[in-house]
Amino acid sequence: MLSFVSYQKWLATRQCFHALKLIKRDCLPSLHTAGWASTAAVPRITTHYTIHPRDKDKRWEGINMERFAEEADVVIVGGGPAGLSAAIRLKQLAAEQGKEIRVCLVEKASQIGAHTLSGACLEPRSLEELFPDWKERGAPLHTPVTEDKFGILTKKSRIPVPILPGLPMVNHGNYIVRLGHFVRWLGEQAEALGVELYPGYAAAEVLFHEDGSVKGIATNDVGIQKDGAPKATFERGLELHAKVTVFAEGCHGHLAKQLYTKYNLREKCQPQSYGIGLKELWTIDEKKWKPGRVEHTVGWPLDRHTYGGSFLYHLNEGEPLVALGFVVGLDYQNPYLNPFREFQRWKHHPTVEPTLEGGKRIAYGARALNEGGLQSIPKLTFPGGLLIGCSPGLMNVPKIKGTHTAMKSGILASEAIFSQLTNENLQSKTIGLDVQEYEENLKKSWVWKELYSVRNIRPSCHSMLGVYGGMIYTGIFYWLLRGKEPWTLKHPGSDFAQLKPAKDCTPIEYPKPDGKISFDLLSSVALSGTNHEHDQPAHLTLKDDSIPVSRNLAVFDGPEQRFCPAGVYEYIPLETGEGSRLQINAQNCVHCKTCDIKDPSQNINWVVPEGGGGPAYNGM
């Protein structure tokens, strides 16, 4: 990491000059406040520079905005299964052919795997392609699936549903894993191959060449006060330039959103659809522990028109451990629905609670997941970059699995990138390489075939029968035709547009948590290890600070205070006693992205906080 040594020396020198400027600036109070005071009646909530540009803020006058730049062959944004698989495959190919390729991977979590959350039941197909000797290498796959159970819950009972051979829910040959531990292991393999891993560095900006192709990324600036002013410790982010930049941010990546717009990547696909997944880890009574058992349910406590369901996995990790969770489709209509409280209520079902009685909850977290399927996958390549993994939405929804497809996309991307990097006769039309072969190869692979075969299952849940209509469709058309039906169903539209006004919906009464099986939100967030530097601008930015009260609260009764699984959004009564204001508790954010997705006004824009902030999951 010699390059980063020179970067740190450069920062230290610049900070000396910066501190002197701040001392001089602070002697002139008028400059500190000029251009900042809000004349609007609405209290200012958002202070982030993406909403309030620094070139219009006098507090930033004279601040050195020069950035240190590094050159690499390939830069990868995101240290999840897709990004790490891409990095590993590039280095494997380089070693096989005796080539020198510099691969840099940036990850916003403080440690590789610390922001990873999934069920997770892993299909090892891509792992076997990447490392045929994964068992000898010590990959943390300790729990082969031994039993599959599926059922429909009513309020008091469970109706068992047989899992026929060939259906997506069959898990024979798969492994129950703690995905964060698996990702950490992938990171160790990548580093051993020579990949430069930079955890704690959040990619905040896409850089472009003059010809419009992607040049690389810039990591986020640090040392900014909550009100948006520079601290004495202000440091400009680092630029990483590359011939190809791979975006592997996971579901609803904030840089991918920008790329969709710039290159019109979603022109020929349907809007993406999402779910919010909430998860807990428990240690339970050993007598109730069934290592290798996989259980899924649909039905209660959700109605038939709200897509969702539960999972309960028995891990074999040296102690009686279970992973359990609940997924709610974010195309739900009732603004009073609270996914976290639905999850807590589900745990009290007569067929679930006995497993947890006498046990102890040890972890909690949440993350959005893609549910759009094949119809919602955007164009994957553009000059200078490409999208892999859950960023474009390669999850197999009825399987509830995306790790194997994400890893395979990373492998295919790297093979196409390597081919171009080592082609001495290549004539590129742009400075940043346009690796169109990646998308062509993905569409020829088993990934595309798999996603095509299940493309109609999720949208079939939008019939009058709801989720049960989807089950009937799966039982008839998928089981008989394996996805070969000559039609492709559509999604009804963007998730945020499905929410109905509060006046048209019935409030939902949720039982109080008992502190033994069900819990309150804040004690749950505490188990996620979430932490952010308090004195920094909130990374949950609002395009218009007035919208939360004037529209979201007035029309939808403030749904953000319910759909957020971390208590970030809170409506506080005004001191005058008339009306409310929105308070954003950004320190609580678990980086699930639900607010950016479900906000009915599309006024919330999630951006990265300072690198290293967020949850600190341990094997979630």
Coordinates of C-alpha atoms in Angstrom, one line a residue:
M1 CA 0.0 0.0 0.0
L2 CA 2.9 2.4 -0.7
S3 CA 0.6 4.7 -2.7
F4 CA -1.4 5.4 0.3
V5 CA 1.7 6.3 2.3
S6 CA 2.4 9.1 -0.1
Y7 CA -1.3 10.1 0.0
Q8 CA -1.2 10.4 3.8
K9 CA 2.0 12.6 3.6
W10 CA 0.3 14.8 1.1
L11 CA -2.7 15.2 3.4
A12 CA -0.6 16.1 6.4
T13 CA 1.2 18.9 4.6
R14 CA -2.0 20.3 3.2
Q15 CA -3.7 20.2 6.6
C16 CA -1.1 22.5 8.1
F17 CA -2.0 25.2 5.5
H18 CA -5.7 24.4 5.9
A19 CA -5.6 24.9 9.7
L20 CA -4.0 28.3 9.3
K21 CA -6.7 29.4 6.9
L22 CA -9.4 28.3 9.3
I23 CA -7.8 30.3 12.1
K24 CA -7.8 33.4 9.9
R25 CA -11.4 32.7 8.7
D26 CA -12.8 32.3 12.2
C27 CA -11.5 35.8 13.1
L28 CA -14.2 37.0 10.7
P29 CA -17.5 35.8 12.0
S30 CA -19.4 37.4 9.2
L31 CA -17.8 35.1 6.7
H32 CA -18.7 32.1 8.8
T33 CA -22.4 32.8 8.5
A34 CA -22.8 34.7 5.3
G35 CA -24.9 32.9 2.7
W36 CA -25.9 30.2 5.2
A37 CA -28.8 31.6 7.2
S38 CA -32.1 30.4 5.9
T39 CA -34.8 33.0 5.2
A40 CA -37.4 30.4 4.6
A41 CA -40.1 29.6 7.2
V42 CA -39.2 25.9 6.9
P43 CA -36.3 24.9 9.3
R44 CA -33.2 23.8 7.4
I45 CA -32.7 20.0 7.7
T46 CA -30.3 19.1 4.9
T47 CA -26.8 20.6 5.1
H48 CA -25.0 18.2 2.7
Y49 CA -23.0 19.7 -0.2
T50 CA -24.9 17.7 -2.8
I51 CA -27.9 19.8 -2.0
H52 CA -26.2 23.1 -1.0
P53 CA -23.1 23.4 -3.2
R54 CA -19.9 24.6 -1.5
D55 CA -19.0 27.1 -4.2
K56 CA -22.0 29.1 -3.0
D57 CA -21.1 28.9 0.7
K58 CA -18.6 31.6 1.9
R59 CA -17.4 29.3 4.7
W60 CA -15.6 27.3 2.0
E61 CA -13.8 30.3 0.5
G62 CA -10.0 29.7 0.3
I63 CA -10.3 25.9 1.2
N64 CA -7.9 23.8 -0.9
M65 CA -10.1 21.4 -2.9
E66 CA -7.3 19.6 -4.6
R67 CA -7.5 15.8 -4.6
F68 CA -4.7 13.2 -4.6
A69 CA -5.1 10.8 -7.6
E70 CA -4.1 7.2 -8.0
E71 CA -4.0 5.1 -11.2
A72 CA -5.1 1.5 -11.4
D73 CA -6.2 -0.8 -14.2
V74 CA -9.5 -1.7 -12.6
V75 CA -11.3 -0.1 -9.7
I76 CA -14.1 -2.0 -8.0
V77 CA -16.7 -0.2 -5.9
G78 CA -18.1 -2.5 -3.2
G79 CA -16.6 -5.4 -1.2
G80 CA -19.5 -7.8 -1.4
P81 CA -19.7 -11.2 -3.1
A82 CA -19.9 -9.7 -6.6
G83 CA -17.1 -7.2 -6.2
L84 CA -14.7 -9.6 -4.5
S85 CA -15.4 -12.4 -7.0
A86 CA -14.6 -9.9 -9.8
A87 CA -11.4 -8.9 -8.1
I88 CA -10.3 -12.5 -7.4
R89 CA -11.0 -13.6 -11.0
L90 CA -9.0 -10.7 -12.5
K91 CA -6.0 -11.6 -10.4
Q92 CA -6.4 -15.3 -11.2
L93 CA -6.3 -14.6 -14.9
A94 CA -3.3 -12.2 -14.5
A95 CA -1.4 -14.9 -12.6
E96 CA -2.3 -17.6 -15.2
Q97 CA -1.0 -15.5 -18.1
G98 CA 1.8 -13.7 -16.4
K99 CA 0.3 -10.2 -16.6
E100 CA 0.6 -7.3 -14.1
I101 CA -2.8 -5.8 -13.4
R102 CA -3.5 -3.4 -10.6
V103 CA -6.9 -4.0 -9.0
C104 CA -8.2 -1.7 -6.3
L105 CA -11.4 -2.3 -4.3
V106 CA -13.0 0.3 -2.1
E107 CA -15.6 -0.6 0.5
K108 CA -17.5 1.8 2.7
A109 CA -17.7 -0.5 5.7
S110 CA -14.8 -0.3 8.3
Q111 CA -14.1 -4.0 7.6
I112 CA -14.9 -6.3 4.7
G113 CA -18.2 -8.0 5.5
A114 CA -19.3 -5.5 8.2
H115 CA -22.2 -4.2 6.0
T116 CA -23.2 -7.5 4.6
L117 CA -26.6 -8.9 5.5
S118 CA -28.5 -11.8 4.0
G119 CA -30.5 -14.9 5.1
A120 CA -28.5 -16.7 3.9
C121 CA -28.9 -19.9 2.1
L122 CA -26.0 -20.2 -0.4
E123 CA -26.0 -22.1 -3.7
P124 CA -22.3 -23.0 -4.1
R125 CA -22.3 -23.1 -7.9
S126 CA -20.3 -19.9 -8.5
L127 CA -18.0 -20.6 -5.6
E128 CA -17.0 -23.9 -7.1
E129 CA -16.2 -22.1 -10.4
L130 CA -14.0 -19.6 -8.5
F131 CA -12.3 -21.9 -6.1
P132 CA -12.8 -25.6 -6.9
D133 CA -10.8 -26.3 -3.7
W134 CA -12.9 -24.1 -1.5
K135 CA -13.3 -26.7 1.2
E136 CA -9.5 -27.1 1.5
R137 CA -9.2 -23.3 1.6
G138 CA -11.5 -23.3 4.7
A139 CA -14.5 -21.4 3.3
P140 CA -17.0 -21.0 6.1
L141 CA -19.7 -23.2 4.8
H142 CA -20.4 -25.3 7.8
T143 CA -24.1 -26.1 7.5
P144 CA -25.4 -28.2 4.5
V145 CA -29.2 -28.0 4.2
T146 CA -30.7 -31.2 5.5
E147 CA -34.4 -30.3 5.7
D148 CA -36.7 -28.0 3.7
K149 CA -40.1 -26.8 5.0
F150 CA -42.6 -24.4 3.5
G151 CA -46.0 -23.3 4.8
I152 CA -48.8 -20.8 4.7
L153 CA -49.5 -19.1 8.1
T154 CA -53.0 -18.2 9.3
K155 CA -53.3 -16.3 12.6
K156 CA -53.3 -19.4 14.7
S157 CA -52.0 -22.3 12.5
R158 CA -49.7 -23.4 9.7
I159 CA -50.7 -25.1 6.5
P160 CA -47.8 -27.2 5.2
V161 CA -47.0 -26.9 1.5
P162 CA -45.0 -29.6 -0.3
I163 CA -41.9 -28.5 -2.0
L164 CA -41.9 -30.5 -5.3
P165 CA -38.6 -31.3 -7.1
G166 CA -37.6 -28.6 -9.5
L167 CA -39.4 -25.8 -7.7
P168 CA -37.2 -22.7 -6.9
M169 CA -37.5 -23.3 -3.1
V170 CA -35.7 -26.6 -3.2
N171 CA -32.4 -26.2 -1.2
H172 CA -30.8 -29.6 -1.6
G173 CA -27.1 -29.1 -2.1
N174 CA -27.1 -25.6 -0.6
Y175 CA -25.5 -24.3 2.6
I176 CA -26.8 -22.1 5.4
V177 CA -24.2 -19.5 5.9
R178 CA -23.4 -16.3 7.8
L179 CA -22.8 -14.3 4.7
G180 CA -20.7 -11.6 6.4
H181 CA -18.2 -14.3 7.4
F182 CA -18.2 -15.7 3.9
V183 CA -17.5 -12.3 2.4
R184 CA -14.7 -11.7 4.9
W185 CA -13.2 -15.0 3.7
L186 CA -13.5 -13.9 0.1
G187 CA -11.6 -10.7 1.1
E188 CA -8.8 -12.8 2.5
Q189 CA -8.5 -14.8 -0.7
A190 CA -8.5 -11.6 -2.8
E191 CA -5.8 -10.0 -0.7
A192 CA -3.7 -13.1 -0.9
L193 CA -3.9 -12.8 -4.7
G194 CA -2.7 -9.2 -4.6
V195 CA -5.9 -7.3 -4.7
E196 CA -5.6 -3.9 -2.9
L197 CA -8.5 -3.7 -0.5
Y198 CA -9.5 -0.4 1.0
P199 CA -12.2 -0.8 3.6
G200 CA -13.4 2.4 5.3
Y201 CA -13.2 4.3 2.0
A202 CA -16.7 5.2 0.7
A203 CA -17.0 6.0 -3.1
A204 CA -18.9 9.3 -3.2
E205 CA -18.6 10.5 -6.7
V206 CA -18.2 9.1 -10.3
L207 CA -15.5 10.8 -12.3
F208 CA -15.7 11.3 -16.1
H209 CA -13.3 11.9 -18.9
E210 CA -14.1 14.8 -21.3
D211 CA -15.4 12.2 -23.9
G212 CA -18.1 11.2 -21.4
S213 CA -16.6 7.8 -20.4
V214 CA -16.1 6.9 -16.7
K215 CA -12.7 7.9 -15.4
G216 CA -13.0 6.4 -12.0
I217 CA -14.3 7.4 -8.6
A218 CA -13.6 9.8 -5.7
T219 CA -13.9 8.8 -2.1
N220 CA -15.8 11.0 0.2
D221 CA -14.4 14.1 1.9
V222 CA -14.1 13.9 5.7
G223 CA -13.8 16.5 8.4
I224 CA -17.1 18.4 7.7
Q225 CA -19.3 19.8 10.5
K226 CA -22.9 18.9 10.9
D227 CA -23.9 22.4 9.6
G228 CA -21.8 21.8 6.4
A229 CA -18.8 23.9 7.4
P230 CA -15.2 22.6 7.1
K231 CA -13.4 21.4 10.3
A232 CA -9.7 22.0 11.0
T233 CA -9.3 18.3 10.1
F234 CA -11.0 18.6 6.7
E235 CA -9.5 16.2 4.2
R236 CA -10.4 16.0 0.5
G237 CA -11.2 12.5 -0.8
L238 CA -9.0 10.4 -2.9
E239 CA -9.4 10.0 -6.7
L240 CA -9.0 6.5 -8.1
H241 CA -8.7 6.4 -11.9
A242 CA -9.0 3.2 -14.0
K243 CA -9.4 1.9 -17.5
V244 CA -12.6 0.2 -16.2
T245 CA -14.6 0.9 -13.1
V246 CA -16.8 -1.9 -11.8
F247 CA -19.8 -0.9 -9.7
A248 CA -20.8 -3.6 -7.2
E249 CA -22.5 -1.4 -4.6
G250 CA -25.3 -3.9 -3.8
C251 CA -29.0 -3.2 -4.0
H252 CA -29.9 0.4 -5.0
G253 CA -26.4 1.8 -5.1
H254 CA -26.2 5.6 -4.9
L255 CA -23.6 5.8 -7.7
A256 CA -25.5 3.4 -9.9
K257 CA -28.5 5.7 -9.6
Q258 CA -26.4 8.5 -11.2
L259 CA -25.2 6.2 -13.9
Y260 CA -28.7 5.1 -14.8
T261 CA -29.5 8.8 -15.5
K262 CA -26.3 9.8 -17.3
Y263 CA -26.3 6.8 -19.7
N264 CA -30.1 6.2 -19.8
L265 CA -29.5 2.6 -18.7
R266 CA -33.1 2.0 -17.7
E267 CA -34.6 3.0 -21.0
K268 CA -35.6 -0.5 -22.1
C269 CA -36.4 -2.1 -18.8
Q270 CA -39.2 -1.9 -16.2
P271 CA -38.8 -0.1 -12.9
Q272 CA -37.0 -2.0 -10.3
S273 CA -39.1 -3.5 -7.5
Y274 CA -37.7 -4.0 -4.0
G275 CA -38.3 -5.7 -0.6
I276 CA -37.1 -4.8 2.8
G277 CA -35.5 -7.7 4.7
L278 CA -35.2 -7.7 8.5
K279 CA -33.1 -10.2 10.3
E280 CA -32.1 -11.4 13.7
L281 CA -29.7 -14.0 15.1
W282 CA -30.7 -16.0 18.2
T283 CA -29.1 -18.6 20.4
I284 CA -31.8 -21.1 21.4
D285 CA -32.3 -24.1 23.6
E286 CA -30.2 -26.9 22.3
K287 CA -33.2 -29.3 22.5
K288 CA -35.0 -27.2 19.8
W289 CA -32.0 -26.9 17.5
K290 CA -32.2 -28.7 14.2
P291 CA -28.9 -27.9 12.3
G292 CA -29.5 -27.8 8.6
R293 CA -33.2 -27.1 8.7
V294 CA -34.6 -24.4 6.4
E295 CA -38.1 -23.0 7.0
H296 CA -40.0 -20.5 4.9
T297 CA -43.6 -19.2 5.2
V298 CA -46.0 -16.8 3.6
G299 CA -49.3 -15.4 4.8
W300 CA -49.9 -14.0 8.3
P301 CA -49.3 -11.4 9.5
L302 CA -49.5 -9.9 6.0
D303 CA -52.6 -9.8 3.9
R304 CA -52.7 -11.5 0.5
H305 CA -52.0 -8.3 -1.4
T306 CA -48.8 -7.5 0.5
Y307 CA -45.9 -9.6 -0.8
G308 CA -43.6 -11.0 1.8
G309 CA -42.7 -13.9 4.0
S310 CA -40.4 -15.3 6.6
F311 CA -37.3 -17.5 6.9
L312 CA -35.9 -19.5 9.9
Y313 CA -32.6 -21.2 9.4
H314 CA -30.8 -23.5 11.9
L315 CA -27.1 -23.0 11.7
N316 CA -24.3 -25.4 12.7
E317 CA -21.7 -23.0 14.0
G318 CA -20.6 -24.7 17.2
E319 CA -23.6 -23.3 19.2
P320 CA -27.4 -23.6 18.9
L321 CA -27.8 -20.7 16.6
V322 CA -30.7 -19.7 14.3
A323 CA -31.1 -16.9 11.7
L324 CA -34.6 -15.7 11.3
G325 CA -36.1 -12.9 9.3
F326 CA -39.0 -11.3 7.5
V327 CA -39.2 -9.7 4.1
V328 CA -41.9 -7.2 3.0
G329 CA -42.3 -6.2 -0.6
L330 CA -41.9 -2.4 -0.9
D331 CA -44.8 -2.1 -3.3
Y332 CA -47.2 -2.3 -0.3
Q333 CA -50.0 0.2 -0.4
N334 CA -51.0 1.0 3.2
P335 CA -48.8 3.8 4.6
Y336 CA -49.6 2.6 8.2
L337 CA -47.7 -0.7 7.5
N338 CA -44.6 -1.0 9.6
P339 CA -42.2 -3.8 8.4
F340 CA -40.2 -3.9 11.6
R341 CA -43.4 -4.4 13.7
E342 CA -44.7 -7.0 11.3
F343 CA -41.5 -8.9 11.9
Q344 CA -41.9 -8.7 15.7
R345 CA -45.5 -9.7 15.5
W346 CA -44.6 -12.7 13.3
K347 CA -42.3 -14.1 16.0
H348 CA -45.3 -14.6 18.3
H349 CA -47.0 -17.0 15.9
P350 CA -47.8 -20.3 17.7
T351 CA -45.5 -22.3 15.3
V352 CA -42.6 -19.8 15.7
E353 CA -42.5 -18.6 19.3
P354 CA -41.8 -22.0 20.8
T355 CA -38.5 -22.2 19.0
L356 CA -37.4 -18.8 20.5
E357 CA -38.7 -19.3 24.0
G358 CA -35.8 -19.4 26.5
G359 CA -33.4 -18.1 23.8
K360 CA -31.5 -14.9 23.4
R361 CA -31.4 -12.4 20.6
I362 CA -27.8 -11.5 19.8
A363 CA -28.0 -9.5 16.5
Y364 CA -30.3 -7.4 14.4
G365 CA -30.1 -5.7 11.0
A366 CA -31.9 -4.8 7.8
R367 CA -31.3 -4.4 4.1
A368 CA -33.3 -3.7 0.9
L369 CA -33.2 -6.4 -1.8
N370 CA -34.1 -6.4 -5.5
E371 CA -37.3 -8.1 -6.5
G372 CA -37.8 -6.9 -10.1
G373 CA -36.2 -9.9 -11.7
L374 CA -35.3 -10.1 -15.4
Q375 CA -37.8 -7.4 -16.5
S376 CA -36.0 -4.8 -14.3
I377 CA -32.4 -5.4 -15.2
P378 CA -30.9 -2.2 -16.9
K379 CA -28.2 -2.0 -19.5
L380 CA -25.1 -3.3 -17.8
T381 CA -22.3 -1.6 -19.7
F382 CA -21.3 1.9 -20.6
P383 CA -18.0 3.6 -21.6
G384 CA -15.5 3.1 -18.8
G385 CA -17.6 0.9 -16.5
L386 CA -20.2 -1.8 -15.8
L387 CA -22.7 -3.0 -13.2
I388 CA -22.5 -6.4 -11.5
G389 CA -24.3 -8.3 -8.7
C390 CA -27.3 -6.9 -6.8
S391 CA -26.6 -3.4 -8.1
P392 CA -28.5 -4.0 -11.3
G393 CA -30.7 -6.6 -9.6
L394 CA -29.6 -10.1 -10.5
M395 CA -31.4 -11.8 -7.6
N396 CA -33.5 -14.9 -8.2
V397 CA -36.6 -13.8 -6.3
P398 CA -38.5 -17.0 -5.8
K399 CA -35.3 -18.7 -4.7
I400 CA -34.6 -15.8 -2.4
K401 CA -31.0 -16.0 -3.5
G402 CA -28.7 -13.6 -5.2
T403 CA -25.2 -14.5 -4.0
H404 CA -24.5 -17.2 -6.6
T405 CA -25.7 -15.0 -9.5
A406 CA -23.8 -12.0 -8.1
M407 CA -20.6 -13.9 -8.0
K408 CA -21.0 -15.3 -11.5
S409 CA -21.6 -11.8 -12.9
G410 CA -18.4 -10.7 -11.2
I411 CA -16.5 -13.7 -12.8
L412 CA -17.9 -13.0 -16.3
A413 CA -17.2 -9.2 -16.0
S414 CA -13.6 -9.9 -15.1
E415 CA -13.1 -12.3 -17.9
A416 CA -14.4 -9.7 -20.4
I417 CA -12.3 -6.9 -18.8
F418 CA -9.2 -9.0 -18.8
S419 CA -9.6 -9.8 -22.5
Q420 CA -9.8 -6.1 -23.4
L421 CA -6.9 -5.1 -21.0
T422 CA -4.6 -7.6 -22.6
N423 CA -5.7 -7.1 -26.2
E424 CA -2.7 -5.3 -27.9
N425 CA -4.8 -4.6 -31.0
L426 CA -7.7 -3.1 -29.2
Q427 CA -8.9 0.3 -30.5
S428 CA -11.3 1.9 -28.1
K429 CA -13.6 4.7 -29.1
T430 CA -13.4 6.2 -25.6
I431 CA -10.6 6.6 -23.0
G432 CA -12.6 4.5 -20.6
L433 CA -13.0 1.0 -22.0
D434 CA -16.6 -0.1 -23.0
V435 CA -16.7 -3.8 -22.2
Q436 CA -19.9 -4.8 -24.0
E437 CA -18.8 -8.4 -24.1
Y438 CA -19.7 -8.7 -20.4
E439 CA -23.4 -8.2 -21.0
E440 CA -23.3 -10.4 -24.1
N441 CA -21.6 -13.2 -22.1
L442 CA -24.0 -12.8 -19.1
K443 CA -27.0 -13.3 -21.4
K444 CA -25.4 -16.5 -22.7
S445 CA -24.8 -17.9 -19.2
W446 CA -26.8 -20.0 -16.8
V447 CA -27.5 -16.8 -14.8
W448 CA -29.7 -15.4 -17.6
K449 CA -31.4 -18.7 -18.2
E450 CA -32.2 -19.0 -14.5
L451 CA -33.6 -15.5 -14.2
Y452 CA -35.6 -15.9 -17.4
S453 CA -37.3 -19.1 -16.2
V454 CA -38.6 -17.4 -13.0
R455 CA -39.4 -14.0 -14.5
N456 CA -43.1 -14.2 -14.1
I457 CA -43.4 -15.6 -10.6
R458 CA -43.0 -12.3 -8.7
P459 CA -45.3 -10.2 -11.0
S460 CA -48.0 -13.0 -10.9
C461 CA -48.6 -11.9 -7.3
H462 CA -50.3 -8.7 -8.5
S463 CA -53.5 -10.6 -9.4
M464 CA -56.7 -10.5 -7.4
L465 CA -55.5 -13.5 -5.4
G466 CA -52.3 -11.7 -4.5
V467 CA -49.5 -13.9 -3.1
Y468 CA -51.7 -17.0 -3.4
G469 CA -52.2 -16.3 -7.1
G470 CA -48.4 -16.3 -7.4
M471 CA -48.2 -19.7 -5.7
I472 CA -50.8 -21.0 -8.0
Y473 CA -49.0 -19.6 -11.0
T474 CA -45.7 -21.2 -9.8
G475 CA -47.4 -24.5 -9.3
I476 CA -48.9 -24.6 -12.8
F477 CA -46.8 -22.7 -15.2
Y478 CA -43.3 -22.9 -13.6
W479 CA -43.5 -26.5 -12.5
L480 CA -44.9 -27.6 -15.9
L481 CA -43.2 -25.3 -18.3
R482 CA -40.1 -24.2 -16.4
G483 CA -40.6 -20.6 -17.5
K484 CA -41.0 -21.4 -21.2
E485 CA -44.5 -19.7 -21.4
P486 CA -44.6 -17.3 -24.4
W487 CA -45.4 -14.2 -22.3
T488 CA -43.7 -11.9 -19.8
L489 CA -45.7 -10.3 -17.1
K490 CA -45.1 -6.7 -16.0
H491 CA -44.8 -5.0 -12.6
P492 CA -47.4 -2.3 -11.8
G493 CA -44.8 0.5 -11.6
S494 CA -42.3 2.0 -9.1
D495 CA -42.7 1.0 -5.5
F496 CA -43.0 4.5 -4.2
A497 CA -46.0 5.2 -6.5
Q498 CA -48.0 2.3 -5.0
L499 CA -48.6 4.0 -1.6
K500 CA -52.2 5.2 -1.0
P501 CA -53.1 8.3 0.9
A502 CA -53.6 7.7 4.6
K503 CA -57.3 8.7 4.4
D504 CA -58.0 5.8 2.1
C505 CA -56.4 3.2 4.5
T506 CA -57.0 1.7 7.9
P507 CA -54.4 2.3 10.6
I508 CA -52.7 -0.9 11.8
E509 CA -52.7 -1.6 15.6
Y510 CA -49.5 -3.5 16.6
P511 CA -49.1 -5.2 20.0
K512 CA -46.5 -3.9 22.4
P513 CA -43.2 -5.8 22.4
D514 CA -42.8 -8.2 25.4
G515 CA -39.0 -7.8 25.7
K516 CA -38.5 -11.6 25.4
I517 CA -39.7 -12.6 21.9
S518 CA -40.5 -9.1 20.4
F519 CA -38.6 -5.9 21.0
D520 CA -38.7 -2.2 20.5
L521 CA -36.9 -0.5 17.6
L522 CA -34.1 1.3 19.4
S523 CA -32.9 -1.7 21.4
S524 CA -32.8 -3.6 18.1
V525 CA -30.7 -1.0 16.3
A526 CA -28.3 -1.1 19.3
L527 CA -27.6 -4.8 18.4
S528 CA -26.6 -3.8 14.8
G529 CA -23.4 -2.0 16.1
T530 CA -24.4 1.0 14.0
N531 CA -22.3 4.1 14.5
H532 CA -21.6 7.3 12.6
E533 CA -19.5 10.3 13.4
H534 CA -22.1 12.6 14.9
D535 CA -20.6 15.9 13.8
Q536 CA -21.1 15.5 10.0
P537 CA -23.9 16.5 7.6
A538 CA -26.7 13.9 7.5
H539 CA -26.2 11.6 4.6
L540 CA -30.0 11.2 4.3
T541 CA -30.5 14.3 2.2
L542 CA -33.7 16.0 1.3
K543 CA -34.1 17.8 -2.1
D544 CA -36.7 20.0 -0.5
D545 CA -36.9 20.4 3.3
S546 CA -40.5 21.4 3.2
I547 CA -41.8 18.2 1.5
P548 CA -41.8 15.9 4.5
V549 CA -44.4 17.9 6.4
S550 CA -46.3 19.5 3.5
R551 CA -46.8 16.3 1.6
N552 CA -45.5 13.1 3.3
L553 CA -47.1 13.9 6.7
A554 CA -50.1 15.7 5.3
V555 CA -51.1 13.1 2.7
F556 CA -49.5 9.8 3.9
D557 CA -49.2 10.4 7.6
G558 CA -45.4 10.3 7.5
P559 CA -44.7 6.8 6.3
E560 CA -40.9 7.2 6.7
Q561 CA -41.3 7.0 10.4
R562 CA -42.7 3.5 9.9
F563 CA -40.9 2.0 6.8
C564 CA -37.4 2.9 8.2
P565 CA -36.1 -0.2 10.2
A566 CA -33.7 1.9 12.3
G567 CA -35.7 4.9 13.6
V568 CA -33.9 7.4 11.5
Y569 CA -37.1 9.5 10.7
E570 CA -39.1 11.0 13.5
Y571 CA -41.8 13.7 13.5
I572 CA -41.4 16.0 16.5
P573 CA -44.1 18.4 17.7
L574 CA -43.1 22.0 17.3
E575 CA -42.4 24.1 20.4
T576 CA -45.4 26.3 19.5
G577 CA -47.7 23.3 20.0
E578 CA -49.0 23.6 16.4
G579 CA -47.8 21.2 13.8
S580 CA -44.7 19.0 13.6
R581 CA -41.2 18.9 12.0
L582 CA -39.1 16.1 10.7
Q583 CA -36.0 15.1 12.7
I584 CA -33.4 12.9 10.9
N585 CA -31.5 10.7 13.3
A586 CA -28.7 9.9 10.8
Q587 CA -26.6 8.1 13.4
N588 CA -29.1 5.2 13.5
C589 CA -28.9 4.5 9.8
V590 CA -28.2 0.8 8.9
H591 CA -27.7 1.7 5.2
C592 CA -30.7 -0.4 4.0
K593 CA -31.7 2.2 1.4
T594 CA -35.4 1.7 2.1
C595 CA -36.1 5.4 2.5
D596 CA -34.6 6.3 -0.9
I597 CA -36.8 3.6 -2.5
K598 CA -40.2 4.0 -0.7
D599 CA -40.4 7.8 -0.1
P600 CA -43.7 8.6 -1.9
S601 CA -42.3 12.1 -2.9
Q602 CA -38.9 10.7 -4.0
N603 CA -37.5 13.6 -2.0
I604 CA -34.9 11.6 0.0
N605 CA -31.6 10.9 -1.6
W606 CA -29.3 8.6 0.3
V607 CA -25.6 9.4 -0.1
V608 CA -22.5 7.9 1.6
P609 CA -21.5 9.2 5.1
E610 CA -17.9 9.3 6.1
G611 CA -16.2 6.0 5.3
G612 CA -16.3 3.4 8.1
G613 CA -19.7 4.6 9.4
G614 CA -22.8 2.4 9.5
P615 CA -23.6 -1.0 10.9
A616 CA -20.9 -3.3 12.3
Y617 CA -22.5 -6.7 11.5
N618 CA -20.7 -9.8 12.7
G619 CA -21.6 -12.5 10.3
M620 CA -25.1 -11.3 9.3

